[in-house]
Amino acid sequence: MHTGELLGCGRSADVFAIDDHWVLRRYRDGGDATAEAVVMSYLGKHGYPVPHVRDPADLPRTDLVIRRLSGPSMLQALWQGTITAEEAGATLANVLHRLHRIPARVSTDPVDRVLHLDLHPGNVMLTPDGAMVIDWRNTQEGPPGLDWGISALILAQVAVDTTADAAAARAVLTALLRHLDPAVDLDDGDAGCLMQAKKMRAVDPAMSGNEAHILNDAMELVLGLKPARA
């Protein structure tokens, strides 16, 4: 497919303009985007804020054509000061709450839901129509607590990193946990959702060596900030 301007580069994919209405997202490592397209289409039919996906039947498996969005990412908006940390954390919590109200697409376990598993300010676009969630490469089905745990740990890793904007990340994390789903317990026991999230982060090939090094400190921060249960 003919592509135009390179609009952005993520850890594993590049985004190219096709025209004023569509963009092409292409994995550099040959990853298969088919499952991602299926999940995004499923969520869109349930009214969840994801970009519309064009029929991928005639595309290479590495390519995903999605509706072009206008507006900054939440991360850009935080840098620009057009959104506060409290607003960012509340918005992240809201899209997690909304996602976990949708029944699982495949699993028959009544607890399971569609999970994003990489939901952070860089993967939320603030469009004129509201927040839109992008980058569904890591999506799986499972208990909602795993999604909350992953998002919390990603923010906490930035918050404990002395080379990053730690104060802003900690503020967003604090706001996110303030809106934590009451049904979710970020338990650090061997089978707890936070421990499972840590294990997933630990084997994520996209993590840098420094991010892996500070994972234990991030875990401790989340445990220290999570709300007490009655």
CSV table of C-alpha atoms in Angstrom, one decimal:
chain,number,residue,atom,x,y,z
A,1,MET,CA,0.0,0.0,0.0
A,2,HIS,CA,1.2,3.5,-0.9
A,3,THR,CA,2.0,5.5,2.2
A,4,GLY,CA,2.7,9.2,2.8
A,5,GLU,CA,4.3,11.1,5.6
A,6,LEU,CA,5.7,9.3,8.6
A,7,LEU,CA,3.5,10.6,11.5
A,8,GLY,CA,5.1,8.8,14.4
A,9,CYS,CA,7.3,6.0,15.6
A,10,GLY,CA,6.6,3.8,18.6
A,11,ARG,CA,8.7,1.1,20.2
A,12,SER,CA,7.6,-1.5,17.7
A,13,ALA,CA,5.6,0.3,15.0
A,14,ASP,CA,5.6,3.2,12.6
A,15,VAL,CA,2.5,5.2,11.6
A,16,PHE,CA,2.2,6.7,8.1
A,17,ALA,CA,-0.4,9.0,6.6
A,18,ILE,CA,-2.5,7.5,3.8
A,19,ASP,CA,-4.8,10.5,3.3
A,20,ASP,CA,-6.7,13.0,5.5
A,21,HIS,CA,-8.9,10.3,7.0
A,22,TRP,CA,-6.8,7.1,7.3
A,23,VAL,CA,-3.3,6.1,8.6
A,24,LEU,CA,-1.3,2.9,8.3
A,25,ARG,CA,0.3,1.4,11.4
A,26,ARG,CA,3.0,-1.1,10.4
A,27,TYR,CA,5.1,-3.3,12.8
A,28,ARG,CA,8.8,-3.2,12.1
A,29,ASP,CA,9.4,-6.6,13.6
A,30,GLY,CA,7.0,-8.4,11.4
A,31,GLY,CA,4.4,-8.7,14.1
A,32,ASP,CA,0.9,-9.8,13.2
A,33,ALA,CA,-1.8,-7.1,13.5
A,34,THR,CA,-4.7,-9.3,12.6
A,35,ALA,CA,-5.7,-10.1,16.2
A,36,GLU,CA,-5.4,-6.4,17.1
A,37,ALA,CA,-7.8,-5.4,14.3
A,38,VAL,CA,-10.4,-8.0,15.4
A,39,VAL,CA,-10.3,-6.8,19.1
A,40,MET,CA,-10.5,-3.1,18.1
A,41,SER,CA,-13.5,-3.9,15.8
A,42,TYR,CA,-15.2,-5.8,18.6
A,43,LEU,CA,-14.7,-3.0,21.1
A,44,GLY,CA,-15.9,-0.4,18.6
A,45,LYS,CA,-19.1,-2.3,18.1
A,46,HIS,CA,-19.6,-2.0,21.9
A,47,GLY,CA,-19.2,1.7,21.8
A,48,TYR,CA,-15.7,1.8,23.2
A,49,PRO,CA,-13.5,4.7,22.2
A,50,VAL,CA,-11.1,3.1,19.7
A,51,PRO,CA,-10.2,4.3,16.2
A,52,HIS,CA,-12.3,2.7,13.4
A,53,VAL,CA,-10.4,-0.1,11.7
A,54,ARG,CA,-10.7,-0.6,7.9
A,55,ASP,CA,-11.2,-4.2,6.6
A,56,PRO,CA,-7.7,-5.7,6.8
A,57,ALA,CA,-8.5,-8.5,4.3
A,58,ASP,CA,-6.2,-7.1,1.5
A,59,LEU,CA,-3.4,-6.0,3.8
A,60,PRO,CA,-0.1,-7.7,4.9
A,61,ARG,CA,-0.5,-9.2,8.3
A,62,THR,CA,1.9,-6.5,9.7
A,63,ASP,CA,-0.3,-3.6,8.6
A,64,LEU,CA,-3.3,-2.0,10.3
A,65,VAL,CA,-5.3,0.8,8.6
A,66,ILE,CA,-7.2,2.9,11.2
A,67,ARG,CA,-9.1,6.2,11.2
A,68,ARG,CA,-6.8,9.2,11.5
A,69,LEU,CA,-7.2,11.0,14.8
A,70,SER,CA,-6.7,14.7,15.6
A,71,GLY,CA,-5.4,16.0,18.8
A,72,PRO,CA,-2.4,15.3,21.1
A,73,SER,CA,-1.6,12.2,23.0
A,74,MET,CA,-2.3,12.5,26.8
A,75,LEU,CA,1.5,12.4,27.3
A,76,GLN,CA,2.0,15.4,24.9
A,77,ALA,CA,-0.9,17.2,26.7
A,78,LEU,CA,0.8,16.7,30.0
A,79,TRP,CA,4.1,18.0,28.6
A,80,GLN,CA,2.3,21.0,27.2
A,81,GLY,CA,0.4,21.7,30.4
A,82,THR,CA,-3.1,21.4,28.7
A,83,ILE,CA,-4.1,18.6,31.0
A,84,THR,CA,-3.4,18.2,34.7
A,85,ALA,CA,-2.0,15.1,36.3
A,86,GLU,CA,-5.3,14.6,38.2
A,87,GLU,CA,-7.3,14.9,34.9
A,88,ALA,CA,-4.9,12.4,33.2
A,89,GLY,CA,-5.2,9.8,36.0
A,90,ALA,CA,-9.0,10.2,36.1
A,91,THR,CA,-9.2,9.8,32.3
A,92,LEU,CA,-7.0,6.6,32.4
A,93,ALA,CA,-9.2,5.2,35.2
A,94,ASN,CA,-12.3,6.0,33.2
A,95,VAL,CA,-11.2,4.2,30.0
A,96,LEU,CA,-10.2,1.2,32.1
A,97,HIS,CA,-13.6,1.2,33.8
A,98,ARG,CA,-15.4,1.4,30.5
A,99,LEU,CA,-13.2,-1.3,28.9
A,100,HIS,CA,-13.9,-3.8,31.7
A,101,ARG,CA,-17.7,-3.3,31.5
A,102,ILE,CA,-17.5,-5.0,28.0
A,103,PRO,CA,-17.9,-8.8,28.0
A,104,ALA,CA,-14.9,-10.9,27.0
A,105,ARG,CA,-15.0,-11.7,23.3
A,106,VAL,CA,-13.7,-15.3,23.6
A,107,SER,CA,-13.3,-16.4,27.2
A,108,THR,CA,-16.3,-18.1,28.9
A,109,ASP,CA,-15.0,-17.2,32.4
A,110,PRO,CA,-17.5,-14.6,33.8
A,111,VAL,CA,-14.6,-12.7,35.5
A,112,ASP,CA,-12.6,-12.2,32.3
A,113,ARG,CA,-12.7,-9.1,30.2
A,114,VAL,CA,-10.8,-7.7,27.2
A,115,LEU,CA,-7.6,-6.2,28.6
A,116,HIS,CA,-5.3,-3.6,27.0
A,117,LEU,CA,-2.2,-4.4,29.0
A,118,ASP,CA,-0.3,-1.3,27.9
A,119,LEU,CA,-2.6,1.6,28.8
A,120,HIS,CA,-0.6,4.7,29.7
A,121,PRO,CA,-0.6,8.4,28.7
A,122,GLY,CA,1.2,7.7,25.4
A,123,ASN,CA,-1.6,5.3,24.3
A,124,VAL,CA,-4.5,7.7,24.8
A,125,MET,CA,-5.3,10.3,22.2
A,126,LEU,CA,-7.2,13.4,23.3
A,127,THR,CA,-9.4,14.1,20.3
A,128,PRO,CA,-12.3,16.6,19.9
A,129,ASP,CA,-14.6,13.6,20.5
A,130,GLY,CA,-12.9,12.6,23.7
A,131,ALA,CA,-10.2,10.2,24.8
A,132,MET,CA,-9.4,7.4,22.3
A,133,VAL,CA,-7.4,4.4,23.2
A,134,ILE,CA,-4.7,3.2,20.7
A,135,ASP,CA,-2.1,0.5,20.4
A,136,TRP,CA,-3.8,-2.8,21.2
A,137,ARG,CA,-0.8,-5.0,20.4
A,138,ASN,CA,-0.6,-6.5,23.9
A,139,THR,CA,-4.4,-7.2,24.3
A,140,GLN,CA,-5.5,-10.4,26.0
A,141,GLU,CA,-8.5,-11.5,28.0
A,142,GLY,CA,-8.3,-12.0,31.8
A,143,PRO,CA,-9.2,-10.4,35.1
A,144,PRO,CA,-9.5,-6.6,35.1
A,145,GLY,CA,-7.0,-6.3,38.0
A,146,LEU,CA,-4.2,-7.3,35.6
A,147,ASP,CA,-4.9,-4.3,33.4
A,148,TRP,CA,-4.9,-1.9,36.4
A,149,GLY,CA,-1.7,-3.5,37.7
A,150,ILE,CA,0.1,-3.1,34.4
A,151,SER,CA,-1.0,0.6,34.0
A,152,ALA,CA,0.0,1.4,37.6
A,153,LEU,CA,3.4,-0.3,37.2
A,154,ILE,CA,4.2,1.5,33.9
A,155,LEU,CA,3.5,4.9,35.6
A,156,ALA,CA,5.4,3.8,38.7
A,157,GLN,CA,8.5,2.9,36.7
A,158,VAL,CA,8.6,6.5,35.4
A,159,ALA,CA,7.9,7.9,38.8
A,160,VAL,CA,11.0,6.1,40.3
A,161,ASP,CA,13.2,6.8,37.4
A,162,THR,CA,15.6,9.7,38.2
A,163,THR,CA,16.1,10.4,34.5
A,164,ALA,CA,12.4,11.0,33.8
A,165,ASP,CA,9.7,13.4,34.8
A,166,ALA,CA,9.2,11.5,38.0
A,167,ALA,CA,7.0,14.0,39.8
A,168,ALA,CA,4.4,14.2,37.0
A,169,ALA,CA,4.2,10.4,36.7
A,170,ARG,CA,3.8,10.0,40.4
A,171,ALA,CA,0.9,12.5,40.4
A,172,VAL,CA,-0.8,10.7,37.5
A,173,LEU,CA,-0.3,7.4,39.3
A,174,THR,CA,-1.8,8.8,42.5
A,175,ALA,CA,-4.8,10.0,40.6
A,176,LEU,CA,-5.3,6.7,38.8
A,177,LEU,CA,-5.2,4.8,42.1
A,178,ARG,CA,-7.6,7.2,43.6
A,179,HIS,CA,-10.1,6.0,41.0
A,180,LEU,CA,-9.3,2.4,41.3
A,181,ASP,CA,-12.1,0.0,40.7
A,182,PRO,CA,-13.4,-1.0,44.1
A,183,ALA,CA,-13.6,-4.6,43.0
A,184,VAL,CA,-9.9,-4.7,42.2
A,185,ASP,CA,-7.3,-5.5,44.9
A,186,LEU,CA,-3.8,-4.8,43.8
A,187,ASP,CA,-2.5,-7.8,45.8
A,188,ASP,CA,1.2,-8.6,45.7
A,189,GLY,CA,0.8,-12.2,46.7
A,190,ASP,CA,2.2,-14.8,44.4
A,191,ALA,CA,-1.2,-15.2,42.6
A,192,GLY,CA,-2.2,-11.5,43.0
A,193,CYS,CA,-2.9,-9.3,40.1
A,194,LEU,CA,-0.1,-6.9,40.9
A,195,MET,CA,2.4,-9.7,41.1
A,196,GLN,CA,1.1,-11.1,37.8
A,197,ALA,CA,1.5,-7.7,36.2
A,198,LYS,CA,5.0,-7.4,37.5
A,199,LYS,CA,5.9,-10.8,35.9
A,200,MET,CA,4.4,-9.7,32.6
A,201,ARG,CA,6.4,-6.5,32.7
A,202,ALA,CA,9.6,-8.4,33.6
A,203,VAL,CA,9.5,-10.4,30.4
A,204,ASP,CA,8.3,-7.6,28.1
A,205,PRO,CA,11.0,-7.3,25.3
A,206,ALA,CA,10.1,-3.7,24.8
A,207,MET,CA,11.4,-2.7,28.2
A,208,SER,CA,14.8,-1.1,28.5
A,209,GLY,CA,17.5,-2.4,30.9
A,210,ASN,CA,16.9,0.5,33.2
A,211,GLU,CA,13.1,0.0,33.2
A,212,ALA,CA,13.7,-3.7,34.2
A,213,HIS,CA,16.2,-2.6,36.9
A,214,ILE,CA,13.7,-0.3,38.6
A,215,LEU,CA,10.7,-2.7,38.5
A,216,ASN,CA,11.0,-3.7,42.1
A,217,ASP,CA,11.0,0.0,43.2
A,218,ALA,CA,8.0,0.6,41.0
A,219,MET,CA,6.2,-2.3,42.7
A,220,GLU,CA,6.9,-0.8,46.1
A,221,LEU,CA,5.6,2.6,45.1
A,222,VAL,CA,2.3,1.1,43.8
A,223,LEU,CA,1.9,-0.8,47.1
A,224,GLY,CA,2.5,2.4,49.0
A,225,LEU,CA,0.0,4.5,47.1
A,226,LYS,CA,-2.8,2.0,46.6
A,227,PRO,CA,-5.9,2.8,48.6
A,228,ALA,CA,-6.5,1.0,51.8
A,229,ARG,CA,-9.4,-1.4,51.8
A,230,ALA,CA,-12.0,-1.4,54.6
